[in-house]
Structure formats: C-alpha cells, structure tokens
Short mmCIF file of C-alpha atoms in Angstrom, two decimals:
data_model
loop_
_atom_site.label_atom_id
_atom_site.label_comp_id
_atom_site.label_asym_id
_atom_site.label_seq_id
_atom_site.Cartn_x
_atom_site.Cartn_y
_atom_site.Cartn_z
CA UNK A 1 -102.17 -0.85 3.75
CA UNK A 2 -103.57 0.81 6.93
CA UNK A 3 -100.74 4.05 6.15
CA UNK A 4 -98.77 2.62 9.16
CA UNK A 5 -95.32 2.39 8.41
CA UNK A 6 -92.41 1.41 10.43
CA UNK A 7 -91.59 4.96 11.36
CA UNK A 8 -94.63 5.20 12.24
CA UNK A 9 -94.97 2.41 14.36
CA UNK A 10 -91.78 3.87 16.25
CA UNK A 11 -93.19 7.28 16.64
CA UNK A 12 -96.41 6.24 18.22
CA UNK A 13 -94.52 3.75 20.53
CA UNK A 14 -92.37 6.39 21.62
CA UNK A 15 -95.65 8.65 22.02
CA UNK A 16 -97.36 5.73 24.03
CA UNK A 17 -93.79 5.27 26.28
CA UNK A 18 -93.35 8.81 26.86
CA UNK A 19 -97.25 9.41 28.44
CA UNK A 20 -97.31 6.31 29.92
CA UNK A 21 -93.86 6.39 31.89
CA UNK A 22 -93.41 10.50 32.21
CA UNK A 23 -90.22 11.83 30.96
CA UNK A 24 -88.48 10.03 29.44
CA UNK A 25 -87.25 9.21 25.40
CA UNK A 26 -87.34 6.48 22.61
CA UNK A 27 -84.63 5.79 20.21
CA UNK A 28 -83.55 3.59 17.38
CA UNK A 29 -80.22 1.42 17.96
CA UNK A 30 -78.12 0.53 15.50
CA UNK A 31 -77.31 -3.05 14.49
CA UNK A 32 -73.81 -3.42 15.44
CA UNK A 33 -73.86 -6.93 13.13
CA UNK A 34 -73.98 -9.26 15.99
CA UNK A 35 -77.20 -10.92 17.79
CA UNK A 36 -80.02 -11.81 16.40
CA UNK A 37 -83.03 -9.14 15.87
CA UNK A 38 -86.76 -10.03 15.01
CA UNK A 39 -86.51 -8.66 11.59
CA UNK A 40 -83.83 -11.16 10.87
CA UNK A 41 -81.08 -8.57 9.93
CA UNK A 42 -83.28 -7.52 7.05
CA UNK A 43 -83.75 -3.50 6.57
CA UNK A 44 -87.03 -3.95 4.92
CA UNK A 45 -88.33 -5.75 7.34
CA UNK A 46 -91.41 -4.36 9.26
CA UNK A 47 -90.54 -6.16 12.13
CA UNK A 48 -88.56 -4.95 14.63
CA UNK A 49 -87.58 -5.13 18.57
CA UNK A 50 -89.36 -2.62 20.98
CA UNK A 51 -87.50 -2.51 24.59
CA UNK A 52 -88.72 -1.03 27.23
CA UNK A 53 -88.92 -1.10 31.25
CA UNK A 54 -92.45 0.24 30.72
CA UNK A 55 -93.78 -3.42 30.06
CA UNK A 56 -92.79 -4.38 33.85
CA UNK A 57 -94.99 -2.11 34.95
CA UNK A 58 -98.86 -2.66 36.14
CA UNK A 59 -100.41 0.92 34.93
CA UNK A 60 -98.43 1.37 31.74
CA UNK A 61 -98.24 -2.16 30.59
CA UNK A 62 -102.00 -2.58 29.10
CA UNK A 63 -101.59 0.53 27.26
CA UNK A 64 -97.97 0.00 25.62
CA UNK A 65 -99.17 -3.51 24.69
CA UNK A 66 -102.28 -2.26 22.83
CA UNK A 67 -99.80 -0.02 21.02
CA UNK A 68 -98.62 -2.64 19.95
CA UNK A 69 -100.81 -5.20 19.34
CA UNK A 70 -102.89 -2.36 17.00
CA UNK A 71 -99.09 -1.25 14.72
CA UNK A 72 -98.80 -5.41 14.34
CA UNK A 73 -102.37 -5.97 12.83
CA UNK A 74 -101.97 -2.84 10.94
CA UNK A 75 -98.99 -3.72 9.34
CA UNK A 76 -99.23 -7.52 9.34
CA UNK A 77 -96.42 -7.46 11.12
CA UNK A 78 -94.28 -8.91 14.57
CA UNK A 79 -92.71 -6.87 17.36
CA UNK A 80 -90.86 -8.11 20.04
CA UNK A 81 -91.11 -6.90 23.30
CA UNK A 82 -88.33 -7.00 25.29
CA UNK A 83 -88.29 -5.91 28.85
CA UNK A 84 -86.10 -4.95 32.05
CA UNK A 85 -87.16 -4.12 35.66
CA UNK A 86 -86.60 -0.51 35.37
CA UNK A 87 -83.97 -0.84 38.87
CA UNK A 88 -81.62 -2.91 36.01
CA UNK A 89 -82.92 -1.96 33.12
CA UNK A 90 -79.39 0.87 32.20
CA UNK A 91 -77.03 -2.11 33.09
CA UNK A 92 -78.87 -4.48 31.14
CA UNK A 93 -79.42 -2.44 28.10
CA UNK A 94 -75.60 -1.25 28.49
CA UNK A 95 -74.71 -4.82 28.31
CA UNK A 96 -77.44 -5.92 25.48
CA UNK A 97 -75.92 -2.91 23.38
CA UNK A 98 -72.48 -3.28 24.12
CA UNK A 99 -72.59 -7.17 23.29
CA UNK A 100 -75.10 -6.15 19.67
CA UNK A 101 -77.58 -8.17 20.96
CA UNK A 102 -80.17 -5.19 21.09
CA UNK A 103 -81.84 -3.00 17.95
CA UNK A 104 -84.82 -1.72 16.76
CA UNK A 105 -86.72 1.11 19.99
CA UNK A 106 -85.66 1.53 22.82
CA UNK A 107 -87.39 3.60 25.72
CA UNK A 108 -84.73 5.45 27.36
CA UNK A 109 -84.78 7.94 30.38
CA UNK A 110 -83.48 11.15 29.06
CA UNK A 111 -80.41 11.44 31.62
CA UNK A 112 -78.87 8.24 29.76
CA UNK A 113 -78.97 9.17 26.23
CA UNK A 114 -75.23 10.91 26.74
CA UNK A 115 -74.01 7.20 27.58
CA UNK A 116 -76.02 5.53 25.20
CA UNK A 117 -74.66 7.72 22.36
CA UNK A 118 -71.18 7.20 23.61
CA UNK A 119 -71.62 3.81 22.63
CA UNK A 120 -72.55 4.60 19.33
CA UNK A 121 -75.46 2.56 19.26
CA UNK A 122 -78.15 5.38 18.47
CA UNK A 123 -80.01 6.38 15.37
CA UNK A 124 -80.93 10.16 14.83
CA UNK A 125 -85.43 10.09 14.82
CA UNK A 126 -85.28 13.67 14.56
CA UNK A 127 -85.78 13.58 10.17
CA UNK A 128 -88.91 10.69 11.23
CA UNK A 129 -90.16 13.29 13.46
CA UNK A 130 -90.12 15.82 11.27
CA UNK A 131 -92.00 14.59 8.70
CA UNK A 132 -94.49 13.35 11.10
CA UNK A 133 -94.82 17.29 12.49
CA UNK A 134 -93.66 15.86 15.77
CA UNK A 135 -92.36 18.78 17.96
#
C-alpha cells in the first residue's frame, strides 16, 4: 500500500481544511448508531465521510478535492463529501449530529467545538496526531 492509512487520510484533510479555510479545526464524530455512513457501519472500513463548508467555496474547493481524490487512489478507497454553505453549515451539522446522520471528519470552526462536544459526538485526534508529530 501507498503507507496512507485512514488516520492519515484524516490528518492531511484536516491539514488541507485548516490552510485552505484559515482557522479553523477537523474532528472525528462518533457514530451514534443511527444513519447511514459511507463505510457502511464497518470500523475497518477505509471509507469514511469528510464534511466540510470548505467544498462551497471557489478558492478552497480545487484544493480540498485533490486531497481527496489523491487519499482515495492511494488507498483504493471512497470518501464522501458532504457539504454546507458555511452561513448554515453549525445548524445543519447540529441537526445532522443530533439526528446520527453524520460521522467520519468534520471541519469545524474552533469557536464551536464547546457545542459540538456537548453533544458528545466528538472523537479525541490528539493520540493520531501524536504519532504523526503533528503539533
């Protein structure tokens, strides 16, 4: 294999969502057992949901979408691409999340991770990052 793995694939997204959109932060939500995700509720699955307001927009869209396109031909392997107007994007992922109908990355602005770990819905990245000597 190309050495790509799933944690990686989520580290460079959020890498290509931070530059391309400024500050802002990725994170890993947590099945909640309802919905349907594009790895088909399997955990081994290298397949996974990427959301993201980033893919609305002109200037960052090409580059998240390479990001992409390069982890998937790596890994032989499908994300979805889910996006939101970034003026909606909070109320839809709120609702998405709240409903389980969202998992895999999500790009969040910083000032809503508080509400978005309220909900319960996020995964600690910080052990991924680590071993990637992300700081």
């Amino acid at each position: 294999t190309s050495g790509i793995s799933r944690r990686g694939a989520l580290r460079m997204l959020g890498i290509g969502a931070l530059g391309a959109a400024g500050v802002g932060a990725l994170g890993a939500c947590a099945p909640s057992g309802a919905g349907v995700a594009s790895n088909g509720g399997d955990p081994k699955s290298k397949n996974f949901d990427f959301t993201s307001w980033s893919l609305n927009e002109e200037a960052a869209k090409p580059s998240i979408e390479k990001i992409i396109a390069a982890w998937e031909k790596a890994e032989n392997s499908k994300i979805r691409a889910v996006s939101y107007p970034y003026n909606e994007y909070l109320s839809q992922l709120t609702l998405k999340l709240g409903g389980g109908e969202t998992t895999g990355a999500v790009h969040l602005d910083i000032a809503w991770l508080a509400a978005m770990a309220q909900m319960g819905k996020l995964v600690d990245l910080g052990t991924v990052a680590d071993k990637a000597g992300y700081t």
